[in-house]
XYZ file of C-alpha atoms in Angstrom:
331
model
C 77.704 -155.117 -42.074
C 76.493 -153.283 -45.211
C 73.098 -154.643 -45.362
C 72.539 -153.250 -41.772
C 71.497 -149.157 -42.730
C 72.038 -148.377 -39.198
C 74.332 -150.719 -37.344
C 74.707 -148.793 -33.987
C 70.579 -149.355 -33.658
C 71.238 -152.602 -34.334
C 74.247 -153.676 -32.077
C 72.074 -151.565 -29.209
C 69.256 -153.577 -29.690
C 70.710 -156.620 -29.861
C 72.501 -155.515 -26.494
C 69.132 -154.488 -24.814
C 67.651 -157.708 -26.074
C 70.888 -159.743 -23.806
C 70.089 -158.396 -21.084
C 66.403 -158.755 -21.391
C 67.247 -162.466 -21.437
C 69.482 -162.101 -18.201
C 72.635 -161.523 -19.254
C 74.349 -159.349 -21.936
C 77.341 -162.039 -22.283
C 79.579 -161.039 -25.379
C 77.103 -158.162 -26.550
C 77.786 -156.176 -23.695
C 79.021 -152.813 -24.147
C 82.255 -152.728 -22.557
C 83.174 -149.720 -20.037
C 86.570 -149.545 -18.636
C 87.851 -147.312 -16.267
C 91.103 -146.119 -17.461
C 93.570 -146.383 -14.833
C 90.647 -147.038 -12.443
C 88.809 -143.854 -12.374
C 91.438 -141.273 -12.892
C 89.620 -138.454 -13.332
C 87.546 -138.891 -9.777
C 90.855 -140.374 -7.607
C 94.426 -140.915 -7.920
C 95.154 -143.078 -10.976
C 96.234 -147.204 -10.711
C 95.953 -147.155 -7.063
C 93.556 -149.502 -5.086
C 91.609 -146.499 -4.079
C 91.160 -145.719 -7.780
C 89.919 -148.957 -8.525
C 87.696 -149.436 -5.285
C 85.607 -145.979 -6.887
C 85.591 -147.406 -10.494
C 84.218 -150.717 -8.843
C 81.369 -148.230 -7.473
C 80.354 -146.806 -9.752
C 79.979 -150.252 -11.711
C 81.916 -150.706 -14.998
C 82.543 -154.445 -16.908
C 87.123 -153.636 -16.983
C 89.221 -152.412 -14.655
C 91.867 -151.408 -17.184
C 95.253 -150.348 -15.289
C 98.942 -150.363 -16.272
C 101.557 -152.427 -15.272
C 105.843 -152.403 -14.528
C 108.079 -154.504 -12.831
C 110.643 -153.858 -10.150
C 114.856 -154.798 -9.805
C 113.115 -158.283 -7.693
C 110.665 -159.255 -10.618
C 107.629 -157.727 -8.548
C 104.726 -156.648 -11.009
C 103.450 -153.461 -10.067
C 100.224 -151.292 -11.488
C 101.708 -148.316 -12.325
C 101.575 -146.270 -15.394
C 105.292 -144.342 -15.947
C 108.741 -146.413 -16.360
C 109.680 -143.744 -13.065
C 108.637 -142.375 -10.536
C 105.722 -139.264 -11.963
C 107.281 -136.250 -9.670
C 103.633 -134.958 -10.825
C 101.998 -137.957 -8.530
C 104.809 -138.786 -6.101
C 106.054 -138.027 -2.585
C 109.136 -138.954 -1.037
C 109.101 -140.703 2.461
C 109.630 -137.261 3.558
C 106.138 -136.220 2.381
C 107.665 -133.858 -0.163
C 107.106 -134.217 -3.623
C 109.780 -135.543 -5.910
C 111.650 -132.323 -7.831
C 112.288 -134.871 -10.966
C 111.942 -138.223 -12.622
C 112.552 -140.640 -10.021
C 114.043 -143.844 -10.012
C 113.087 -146.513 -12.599
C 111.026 -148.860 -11.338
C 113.026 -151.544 -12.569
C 116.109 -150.301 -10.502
C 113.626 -150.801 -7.187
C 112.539 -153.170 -4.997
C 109.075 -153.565 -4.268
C 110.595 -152.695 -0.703
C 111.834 -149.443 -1.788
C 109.042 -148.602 -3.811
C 106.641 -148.916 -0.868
C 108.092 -145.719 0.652
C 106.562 -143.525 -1.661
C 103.275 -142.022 -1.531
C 101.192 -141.582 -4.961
C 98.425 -140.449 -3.267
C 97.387 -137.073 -4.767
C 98.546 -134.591 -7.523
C 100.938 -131.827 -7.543
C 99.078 -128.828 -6.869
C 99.561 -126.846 -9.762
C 100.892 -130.043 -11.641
C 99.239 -131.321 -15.217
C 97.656 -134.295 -13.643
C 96.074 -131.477 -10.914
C 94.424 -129.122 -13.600
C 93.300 -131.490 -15.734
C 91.969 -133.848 -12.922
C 90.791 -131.225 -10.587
C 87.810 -133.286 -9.063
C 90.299 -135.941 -7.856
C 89.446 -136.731 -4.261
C 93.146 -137.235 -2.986
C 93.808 -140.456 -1.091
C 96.967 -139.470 0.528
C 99.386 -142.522 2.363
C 98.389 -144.283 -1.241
C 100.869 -146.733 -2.473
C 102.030 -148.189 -5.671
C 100.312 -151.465 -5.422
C 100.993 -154.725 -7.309
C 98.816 -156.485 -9.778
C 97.649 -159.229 -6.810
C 96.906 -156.594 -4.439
C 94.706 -155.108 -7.246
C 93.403 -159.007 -7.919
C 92.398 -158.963 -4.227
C 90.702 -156.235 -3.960
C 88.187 -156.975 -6.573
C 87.481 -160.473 -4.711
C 86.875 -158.849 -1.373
C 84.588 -156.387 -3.009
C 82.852 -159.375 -4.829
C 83.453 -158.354 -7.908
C 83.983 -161.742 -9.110
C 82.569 -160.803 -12.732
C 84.832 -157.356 -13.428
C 87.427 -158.136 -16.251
C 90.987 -156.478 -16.068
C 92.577 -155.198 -19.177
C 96.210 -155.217 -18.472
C 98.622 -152.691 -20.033
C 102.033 -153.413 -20.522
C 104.207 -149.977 -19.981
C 107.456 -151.203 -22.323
C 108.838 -149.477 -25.008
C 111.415 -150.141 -27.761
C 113.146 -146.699 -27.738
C 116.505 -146.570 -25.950
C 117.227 -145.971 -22.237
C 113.119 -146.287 -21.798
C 113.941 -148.149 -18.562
C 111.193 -150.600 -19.069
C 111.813 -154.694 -18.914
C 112.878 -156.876 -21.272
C 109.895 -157.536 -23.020
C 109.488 -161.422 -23.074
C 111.099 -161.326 -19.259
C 108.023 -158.962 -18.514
C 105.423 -160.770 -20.728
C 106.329 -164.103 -18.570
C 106.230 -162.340 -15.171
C 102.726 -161.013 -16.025
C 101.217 -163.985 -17.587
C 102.847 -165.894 -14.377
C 100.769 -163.551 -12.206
C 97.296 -163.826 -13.886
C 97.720 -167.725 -13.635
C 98.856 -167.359 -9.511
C 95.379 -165.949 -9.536
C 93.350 -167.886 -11.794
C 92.313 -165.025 -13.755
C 92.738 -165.967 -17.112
C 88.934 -165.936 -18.174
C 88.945 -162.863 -17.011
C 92.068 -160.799 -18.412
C 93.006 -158.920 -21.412
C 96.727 -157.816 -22.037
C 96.880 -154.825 -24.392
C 99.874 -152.715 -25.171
C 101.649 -150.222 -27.332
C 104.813 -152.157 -27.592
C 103.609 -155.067 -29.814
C 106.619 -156.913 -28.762
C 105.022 -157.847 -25.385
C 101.705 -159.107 -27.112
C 104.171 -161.314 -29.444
C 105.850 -163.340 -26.743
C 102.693 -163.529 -25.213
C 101.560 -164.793 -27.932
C 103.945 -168.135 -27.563
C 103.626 -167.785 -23.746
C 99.874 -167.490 -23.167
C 98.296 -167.683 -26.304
C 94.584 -168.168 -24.463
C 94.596 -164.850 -22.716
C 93.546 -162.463 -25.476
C 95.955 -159.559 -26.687
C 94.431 -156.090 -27.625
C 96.897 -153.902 -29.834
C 96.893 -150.417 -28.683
C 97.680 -147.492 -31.455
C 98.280 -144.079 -31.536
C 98.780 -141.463 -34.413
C 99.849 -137.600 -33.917
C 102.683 -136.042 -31.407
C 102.861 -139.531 -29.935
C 103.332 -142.272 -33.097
C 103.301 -146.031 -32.729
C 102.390 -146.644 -36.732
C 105.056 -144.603 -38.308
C 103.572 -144.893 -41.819
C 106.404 -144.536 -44.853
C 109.399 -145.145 -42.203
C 111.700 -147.325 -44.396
C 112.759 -149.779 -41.357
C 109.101 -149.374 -40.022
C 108.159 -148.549 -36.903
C 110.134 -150.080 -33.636
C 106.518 -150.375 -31.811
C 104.637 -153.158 -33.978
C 106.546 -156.015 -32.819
C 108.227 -156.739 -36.628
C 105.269 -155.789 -38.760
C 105.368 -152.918 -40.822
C 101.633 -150.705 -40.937
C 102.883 -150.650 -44.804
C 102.342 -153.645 -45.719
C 98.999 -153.864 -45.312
C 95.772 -152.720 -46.863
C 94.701 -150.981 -43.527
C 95.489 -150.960 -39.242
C 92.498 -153.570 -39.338
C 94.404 -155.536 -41.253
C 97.568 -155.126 -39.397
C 96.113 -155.842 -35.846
C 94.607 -158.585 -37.471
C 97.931 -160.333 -38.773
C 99.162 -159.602 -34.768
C 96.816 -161.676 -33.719
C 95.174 -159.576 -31.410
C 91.117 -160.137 -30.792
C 90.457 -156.320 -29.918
C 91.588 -152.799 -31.608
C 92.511 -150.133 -29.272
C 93.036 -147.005 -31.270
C 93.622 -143.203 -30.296
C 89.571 -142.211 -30.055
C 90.883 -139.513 -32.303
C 92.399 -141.777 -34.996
C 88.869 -143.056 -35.145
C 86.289 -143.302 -38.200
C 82.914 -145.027 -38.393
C 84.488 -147.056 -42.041
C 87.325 -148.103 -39.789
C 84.958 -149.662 -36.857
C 83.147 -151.397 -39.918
C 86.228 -152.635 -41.181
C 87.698 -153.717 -37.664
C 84.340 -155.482 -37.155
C 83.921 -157.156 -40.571
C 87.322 -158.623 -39.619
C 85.913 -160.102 -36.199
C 87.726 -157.656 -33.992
C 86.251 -155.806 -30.999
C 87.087 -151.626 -31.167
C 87.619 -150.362 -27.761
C 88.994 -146.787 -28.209
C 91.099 -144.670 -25.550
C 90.677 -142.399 -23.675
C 87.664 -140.529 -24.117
C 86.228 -138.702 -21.695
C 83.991 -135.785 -23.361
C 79.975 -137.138 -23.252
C 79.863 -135.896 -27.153
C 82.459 -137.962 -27.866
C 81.494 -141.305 -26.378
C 77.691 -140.581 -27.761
C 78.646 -140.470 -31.463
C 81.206 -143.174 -30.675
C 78.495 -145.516 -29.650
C 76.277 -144.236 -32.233
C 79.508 -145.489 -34.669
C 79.025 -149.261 -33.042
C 82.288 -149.797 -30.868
C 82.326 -152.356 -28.276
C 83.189 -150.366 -25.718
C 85.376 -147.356 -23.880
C 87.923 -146.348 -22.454
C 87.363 -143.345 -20.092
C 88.570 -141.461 -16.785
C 85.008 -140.687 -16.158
C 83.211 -144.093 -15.804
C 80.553 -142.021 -14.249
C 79.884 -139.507 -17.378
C 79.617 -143.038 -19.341
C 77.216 -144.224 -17.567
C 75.008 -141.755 -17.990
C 75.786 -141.804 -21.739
C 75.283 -145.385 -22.136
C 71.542 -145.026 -20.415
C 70.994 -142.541 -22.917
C 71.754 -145.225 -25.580
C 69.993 -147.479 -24.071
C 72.895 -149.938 -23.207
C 72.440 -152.391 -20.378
C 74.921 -150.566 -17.283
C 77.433 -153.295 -15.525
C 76.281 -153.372 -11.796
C 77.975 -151.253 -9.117
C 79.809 -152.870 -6.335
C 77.549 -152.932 -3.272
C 78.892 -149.978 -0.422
């Protein structure tokens, strides 16, 4: 890349030039709308992903359990979120709920994740949410379907894996889990189409053996929450038996996972470190950034795409840049 003096120019020309010649194809910029669109509905439910679909973005990227009958489900906390979740009564929950491993997709249906707390996190820092209340949890093939009836037969879904290595997490036994979901992308046929990221590399390693086709992207984070636990003597239970140590930089150690795309904390971000990711053939798809400055000198830095609550705000952002937009969804 160093004989390019401006590479985001470049990479946005090169994009504007695709889709000149009818279709974008690798070069596209991708925009995914982080748990659908949670910052204009209520996040990983269908009617979440029905407005990201809308607006028009390339992912749907959503997170995914499993219940007690080996059910996967798109949902993004090991229990029930008391900040997103009514009882059958219509109350909300007072606490944690169940695990959803301890549920069957039976007794999961009861509950209604249709809207925010009022007064709740999710509520002030969503507070243009349009509430979809009798919402349910729904499962990955539900969320499959829905994108076919819409005919949004070109849409990608980036795939989250909500497992962690820390004790009493309540999350599935990661190769258990890794099989179930690779299982379910086949039953639909969807493996052009899906990526499987996570924070718990230990997912993306059995997949690795399972599936090694569908593409893995390795999430990180650095600050209060710390999947890269630099100078930790027994390194860090996250990274799936690699050690962030051992190697020259987190390039480098997504690299040796064998995943195809970087998913870093936007914050954890530098413009040498999307050079470096890219010099090493991997795609930089930061999360979650949803402030218009932010995604501008992002884009201006040369990653491949976004991960953002706001699809809409990106839009306009990407226009700006002159990046070709992925096509709404027809009403």
């Amino acid at each position: 890349m160093a004989p390019f003096a401006n590479l985001a120019l470049l990479r946005t020309g090169m994009a504007c030039l695709a889709l000149l010649l009818g279709g974008a194809g690798a070069l596209a910029f991708d925009l995914q709308g982080h748990r659908g669109a949670r910052g204009l509905a209520p996040e990983n439910t269908l009617p979440a992903f029905e407005k990201a679909l809308r607006i028009g973005v390339t992912t749907l990227e959503l997170d995914v359990g499993m219940t007690r009958d080996g059910v996967i489900v798109v949902a993004h906390d090991p229990r029930l979120n008391p900040d997103i979740t009514r009882s059958p009564d219509g109350a909300f929950l007072t606490g944690p709920g169940k695990a959803l491993t301890e549920m069957t997709l039976e007794e999961l249906r009861g509950y209604d994740v249709g809207r925010a707390r009022p007064g709740s996190r999710t509520a002030r820092a969503f507070p243009d949410q349009t509430p979809a209340d009798g919402a349910r949890i729904p499962t990955l093939e539900e969320v499959f379907a829905l994108a076919e009836r819409l005919g949004a037969r070109d849409v990608r879904f980036n795939i989250e894996t909500k497992s962690s290595p820390l004790p009493d997490a309540a999350t599935p036994e990661p190769r258990a889990f890794a099989a179930a979901l690779a299982k379910a992308i086949d039953k639909a046929g969807l493996r052009e189409r899906a990526t499987i990221q996570s924070f718990d590399w230990r997912t993306l390693m059995a997949l690795r053996e399972i599936a090694p086709d569908i593409p893995r992207v390795c999430l990180t984070s650095e600050g209060s929450f710390d999947t890269l636990q630099r100078g930790k003597e027994e390194g860090s239970p996250w990274l799936g038996g690699l050690d962030v140590d051992d190697f020259e930089s987190v390039p480098a150690l997504v690299a040796e996972a064998g995943c195809t795309t970087w998913s870093p904390n936007f914050r954890n971000l530098t413009e040498a470190l999307v050079d470096d990711a890219q010099d090493m053939e991997l795609s930089v798809v930061p999360w979650t950034v949803n402030e218009t400055e932010d995604m501008a000198r992002l884009i201006d830095w040369g990653v491949d795409g976004l991960i953002t609550d706001f699809p809409d705000k990106a839009r306009t952002v990407m226009a700006t840049k002159g990046l070709p937009l992925p096509a709404p969804v027809a009403p």
